[in-house]
Amino acid sequence: MNVAENLETIQTNIRQACERAGRSINEISIIAVTKYVSIDRAKQAIEAGVEHLGENRVEGMNEKYDEIGQDVQWHFIGTLQSRKVKEVIDQVSMIHSLDRKSLAKEIHKRSDRKVPCFVQVNVSGEESKHGLEPEDVIPFIETLRNYENIEVTGLMTMAPYIEDQEKLRSIFRELRTIQEEVEAKEWSHAPCKHLSMGMSNDYEIAIEEGATHVRIGSKLVGKEF
Ligand SMILES: *Cc1c(COP(=O)(O)O)cnc(C)c1O
């Protein structure tokens, strides 16, 4: 496992996906998802040039943050229990898993600054996936306007782990359609210009379909200590 080599390969693939889609690579943030791996591996990623780390558990983020601190931007990408918000709120740059009002309320209450949040959407309709149903997204975001410490920076989805490229593409495309609808509302609390979508299995398609934040774990930092 050579993280620097992996990063180079991923950057090349991203550059090519951007060219196919007529986009600039500067629009894309690569989030290295370090939930499966050690602090040392996370440090290797930073040495290789990674500027964003993603964790899906509060304990995992706390542990790595203690060692690494503000050298990178931290992204919380997993299910977040309201009672644990206070344990990560001062560490996170962005939260990718806003999916209910009680969580929004807690983020607003615990933060002393505006926190960019992605609203998570269950586009694929899989039972196991968290997130709002597509038709609930706009009404939900509308209810967040009084939480001044929340800025809806964009939408996030997790695609199922499948090979069917066209199915994956249609999921990403649907998220983008909803994102554009929210953006068109021009709500000041919800600029909603970003799309957090694409993981190891599907980041190139996600970028072709408009992803601005890709969350890559196994293909970048590996899957085990
Ligand atoms: C684990 C995880 C990822 C990264 O998964 P890989 O397939 O290893 O790239 C991305 N996003 C979320 C929300 C995750 O939980």
Short mmCIF file of C-alpha atoms and ligand atoms in Angstrom, two decimals:
data_model
loop_
_atom_site.label_atom_id
_atom_site.label_comp_id
_atom_site.label_asym_id
_atom_site.label_seq_id
_atom_site.Cartn_x
_atom_site.Cartn_y
_atom_site.Cartn_z
CA MET A 1 0.00 0.00 0.00
CA ASN A 2 1.67 3.19 -1.19
CA VAL A 3 -0.60 6.10 -0.43
CA ALA A 4 1.36 8.60 -2.54
CA GLU A 5 1.10 6.32 -5.59
CA ASN A 6 -2.59 5.78 -5.00
CA LEU A 7 -3.14 9.52 -4.77
CA GLU A 8 -1.29 10.08 -8.03
CA THR A 9 -3.41 7.48 -9.82
CA ILE A 10 -6.63 8.98 -8.42
CA GLN A 11 -5.57 12.51 -9.39
CA THR A 12 -4.85 11.33 -12.93
CA ASN A 13 -8.24 9.63 -13.15
CA ILE A 14 -9.93 12.73 -11.76
CA ARG A 15 -8.13 14.97 -14.24
CA GLN A 16 -9.32 12.77 -17.10
CA ALA A 17 -12.89 12.68 -15.78
CA CYS A 18 -12.80 16.47 -15.53
CA GLU A 19 -11.59 16.73 -19.13
CA ARG A 20 -14.39 14.46 -20.33
CA ALA A 21 -16.90 16.66 -18.51
CA GLY A 22 -15.32 20.01 -19.40
CA ARG A 23 -14.61 20.81 -15.77
CA SER A 24 -11.59 22.13 -13.90
CA ILE A 25 -9.81 19.87 -11.42
CA ASN A 26 -9.72 22.86 -9.07
CA GLU A 27 -13.44 22.35 -8.45
CA ILE A 28 -12.80 18.97 -6.83
CA SER A 29 -11.86 18.29 -3.20
CA ILE A 30 -10.49 14.83 -2.50
CA ILE A 31 -11.46 13.65 0.96
CA ALA A 32 -9.34 10.74 2.16
CA VAL A 33 -11.65 8.52 4.21
CA THR A 34 -9.47 7.18 6.99
CA LYS A 35 -12.14 5.34 8.98
CA TYR A 36 -10.59 1.93 8.30
CA VAL A 37 -6.97 2.83 8.89
CA SER A 38 -4.38 3.88 11.46
CA ILE A 39 -3.22 7.36 12.34
CA ASP A 40 0.09 6.56 10.64
CA ARG A 41 -1.69 5.83 7.39
CA ALA A 42 -3.62 9.07 7.69
CA LYS A 43 -0.32 10.90 8.17
CA GLN A 44 1.06 9.25 5.03
CA ALA A 45 -1.91 10.66 3.13
CA ILE A 46 -1.20 14.14 4.45
CA GLU A 47 2.47 13.82 3.51
CA ALA A 48 1.39 12.82 0.01
CA GLY A 49 -0.60 16.03 -0.25
CA VAL A 50 -4.11 15.22 0.98
CA GLU A 51 -5.78 18.27 2.55
CA HIS A 52 -9.09 16.73 3.66
CA LEU A 53 -9.74 13.76 5.92
CA GLY A 54 -13.12 12.07 6.41
CA GLU A 55 -14.26 10.01 9.39
CA ASN A 56 -17.62 8.38 10.00
CA ARG A 57 -17.39 7.87 13.75
CA VAL A 58 -17.01 10.41 16.51
CA GLU A 59 -14.37 8.37 18.34
CA GLY A 60 -12.37 7.86 15.14
CA MET A 61 -12.33 11.56 14.41
CA ASN A 62 -11.43 12.53 17.97
CA GLU A 63 -8.54 10.07 18.09
CA LYS A 64 -6.99 11.24 14.84
CA TYR A 65 -7.71 14.90 15.48
CA ASP A 66 -5.80 14.69 18.75
CA GLU A 67 -2.66 13.70 16.83
CA ILE A 68 -3.11 15.60 13.60
CA GLY A 69 -5.05 18.70 14.56
CA GLN A 70 -5.58 21.52 12.11
CA ASP A 71 -3.06 20.36 9.48
CA VAL A 72 -6.05 19.22 7.42
CA GLN A 73 -9.74 19.95 7.12
CA TRP A 74 -11.98 17.40 8.83
CA HIS A 75 -15.16 16.05 7.30
CA PHE A 76 -17.73 14.15 9.29
CA ILE A 77 -19.32 11.69 6.83
CA GLY A 78 -21.23 9.18 8.98
CA THR A 79 -24.44 8.98 10.92
CA LEU A 80 -24.20 11.57 13.67
CA GLN A 81 -26.08 11.13 16.92
CA SER A 82 -27.33 14.45 18.25
CA ARG A 83 -25.87 13.87 21.68
CA LYS A 84 -22.39 13.49 20.16
CA VAL A 85 -22.42 16.70 18.13
CA LYS A 86 -20.61 18.56 20.88
CA GLU A 87 -17.69 16.11 20.66
CA VAL A 88 -16.85 16.97 17.04
CA ILE A 89 -18.32 20.39 16.41
CA ASP A 90 -15.06 22.27 17.07
CA GLN A 91 -13.10 19.87 14.85
CA VAL A 92 -15.19 19.68 11.70
CA SER A 93 -14.89 21.82 8.60
CA MET A 94 -17.97 20.23 7.11
CA ILE A 95 -20.68 17.76 8.08
CA HIS A 96 -21.87 15.53 5.20
CA SER A 97 -24.72 13.74 6.91
CA LEU A 98 -27.37 16.25 7.93
CA ASP A 99 -30.61 14.27 7.64
CA ARG A 100 -33.02 15.49 10.31
CA LYS A 101 -34.21 18.58 12.10
CA SER A 102 -33.15 17.46 15.58
CA LEU A 103 -29.57 17.15 14.34
CA ALA A 104 -29.71 20.59 12.72
CA LYS A 105 -31.00 22.05 15.95
CA GLU A 106 -28.15 20.53 17.92
CA ILE A 107 -25.48 21.67 15.44
CA HIS A 108 -26.91 25.18 15.57
CA LYS A 109 -26.92 25.14 19.36
CA ARG A 110 -23.42 23.73 19.86
CA SER A 111 -21.60 25.80 17.26
CA ASP A 112 -20.32 29.35 17.60
CA ARG A 113 -19.83 29.72 13.85
CA LYS A 114 -21.55 28.86 10.59
CA VAL A 115 -20.96 25.18 9.80
CA PRO A 116 -21.21 24.12 6.16
CA CYS A 117 -23.44 21.04 6.03
CA PHE A 118 -24.43 18.69 3.25
CA VAL A 119 -27.97 17.36 3.41
CA GLN A 120 -27.83 13.60 2.89
CA VAL A 121 -30.26 12.17 0.36
CA ASN A 122 -31.19 8.53 -0.14
CA VAL A 123 -31.42 8.67 -3.92
CA SER A 124 -31.11 4.93 -4.52
CA GLY A 125 -33.98 4.11 -2.18
CA GLU A 126 -32.03 1.32 -0.49
CA GLU A 127 -33.44 0.55 2.96
CA SER A 128 -29.99 0.44 4.49
CA LYS A 129 -29.04 3.93 3.39
CA HIS A 130 -29.57 6.97 5.55
CA GLY A 131 -30.81 10.24 4.22
CA LEU A 132 -33.95 12.03 3.14
CA GLU A 133 -36.22 10.84 0.38
CA PRO A 134 -35.69 13.05 -2.69
CA GLU A 135 -39.14 14.65 -2.43
CA ASP A 136 -38.51 15.68 1.18
CA VAL A 137 -35.28 17.58 0.50
CA ILE A 138 -36.65 21.00 -0.42
CA PRO A 139 -39.25 21.18 2.37
CA PHE A 140 -36.58 20.04 4.84
CA ILE A 141 -34.06 22.65 3.76
CA GLU A 142 -36.72 25.33 3.95
CA THR A 143 -37.19 24.55 7.65
CA LEU A 144 -33.50 25.22 8.38
CA ARG A 145 -33.63 28.94 7.67
CA ASN A 146 -33.69 29.97 11.32
CA TYR A 147 -30.60 28.01 12.30
CA GLU A 148 -28.00 30.71 11.60
CA ASN A 149 -25.10 28.40 12.41
CA ILE A 150 -26.00 26.06 9.58
CA GLU A 151 -25.23 26.72 5.99
CA VAL A 152 -26.52 24.16 3.52
CA THR A 153 -23.47 23.98 1.32
CA GLY A 154 -24.75 21.13 -0.83
CA LEU A 155 -26.21 17.64 -1.06
CA MET A 156 -24.60 14.29 -0.34
CA THR A 157 -25.47 10.76 -1.34
CA MET A 158 -24.03 7.27 -1.09
CA ALA A 159 -24.60 5.12 -4.14
CA PRO A 160 -25.03 1.39 -3.67
CA TYR A 161 -22.00 -0.83 -4.22
CA ILE A 162 -22.83 -2.03 -7.72
CA GLU A 163 -21.08 -2.39 -11.06
CA ASP A 164 -23.89 -1.00 -13.21
CA GLN A 165 -22.34 2.26 -14.41
CA GLU A 166 -25.52 3.63 -15.92
CA LYS A 167 -27.45 3.03 -12.72
CA LEU A 168 -24.74 4.83 -10.74
CA ARG A 169 -24.79 7.68 -13.23
CA SER A 170 -28.55 8.07 -12.92
CA ILE A 171 -28.28 8.25 -9.12
CA PHE A 172 -25.64 11.01 -9.30
CA ARG A 173 -27.61 12.83 -11.95
CA GLU A 174 -30.73 12.80 -9.79
CA LEU A 175 -28.83 14.26 -6.84
CA ARG A 176 -27.52 17.01 -9.10
CA THR A 177 -31.03 17.79 -10.34
CA ILE A 178 -32.22 18.28 -6.76
CA GLN A 179 -29.13 20.34 -5.93
CA GLU A 180 -29.84 22.67 -8.83
CA GLU A 181 -33.45 23.04 -7.70
CA VAL A 182 -32.33 24.08 -4.22
CA GLU A 183 -29.69 26.43 -5.60
CA ALA A 184 -32.30 28.08 -7.82
CA LYS A 185 -34.31 29.03 -4.72
CA GLU A 186 -31.48 31.43 -3.81
CA TRP A 187 -32.11 30.91 -0.13
CA SER A 188 -29.42 32.74 1.82
CA HIS A 189 -29.11 29.89 4.31
CA ALA A 190 -28.72 27.33 1.52
CA PRO A 191 -26.42 28.34 -1.32
CA CYS A 192 -26.25 24.61 -2.13
CA LYS A 193 -23.55 24.73 -4.80
CA HIS A 194 -21.75 21.52 -3.88
CA LEU A 195 -22.21 17.80 -4.40
CA SER A 196 -20.59 15.26 -2.08
CA MET A 197 -20.76 12.06 -4.09
CA GLY A 198 -18.39 9.40 -5.38
CA MET A 199 -16.35 6.84 -3.47
CA SER A 200 -13.61 4.36 -4.45
CA ASN A 201 -15.96 2.41 -6.70
CA ASP A 202 -17.56 5.28 -8.58
CA TYR A 203 -15.73 8.60 -8.15
CA GLU A 204 -15.00 9.08 -11.85
CA ILE A 205 -18.65 8.81 -12.82
CA ALA A 206 -19.58 11.09 -9.92
CA ILE A 207 -17.17 13.73 -11.21
CA GLU A 208 -18.55 13.46 -14.73
CA GLU A 209 -21.95 14.14 -13.16
CA GLY A 210 -20.87 17.17 -11.12
CA ALA A 211 -19.32 15.98 -7.83
CA THR A 212 -17.29 18.65 -6.02
CA HIS A 213 -16.33 16.49 -3.03
CA VAL A 214 -15.31 12.86 -3.52
CA ARG A 215 -14.89 10.64 -0.46
CA ILE A 216 -12.29 7.98 -1.16
CA GLY A 217 -11.23 5.35 1.37
CA SER A 218 -10.08 1.92 0.23
CA LYS A 219 -8.50 2.95 -3.08
CA LEU A 220 -6.54 5.77 -1.46
CA VAL A 221 -5.50 4.79 2.05
CA GLY A 222 -6.49 1.13 2.04
CA LYS A 223 -8.94 -0.81 4.07
CA GLU A 224 -7.05 -2.15 7.04
CA PHE A 225 -4.47 -1.10 9.61
C1 LIG B 1 -16.55 4.50 4.02
C2 LIG B 1 -17.17 5.64 3.34
C3 LIG B 1 -16.62 6.16 2.17
C4 LIG B 1 -15.39 5.59 1.49
O1 LIG B 1 -15.62 4.30 1.00
P1 LIG B 1 -14.63 3.59 -0.02
O2 LIG B 1 -15.50 2.73 -0.86
O3 LIG B 1 -13.65 2.82 0.79
O4 LIG B 1 -13.95 4.64 -0.84
C5 LIG B 1 -17.24 7.27 1.61
N1 LIG B 1 -18.33 7.84 2.17
C6 LIG B 1 -18.88 7.36 3.29
C7 LIG B 1 -20.09 8.04 3.85
C8 LIG B 1 -18.33 6.25 3.92
O5 LIG B 1 -18.91 5.77 5.02
#
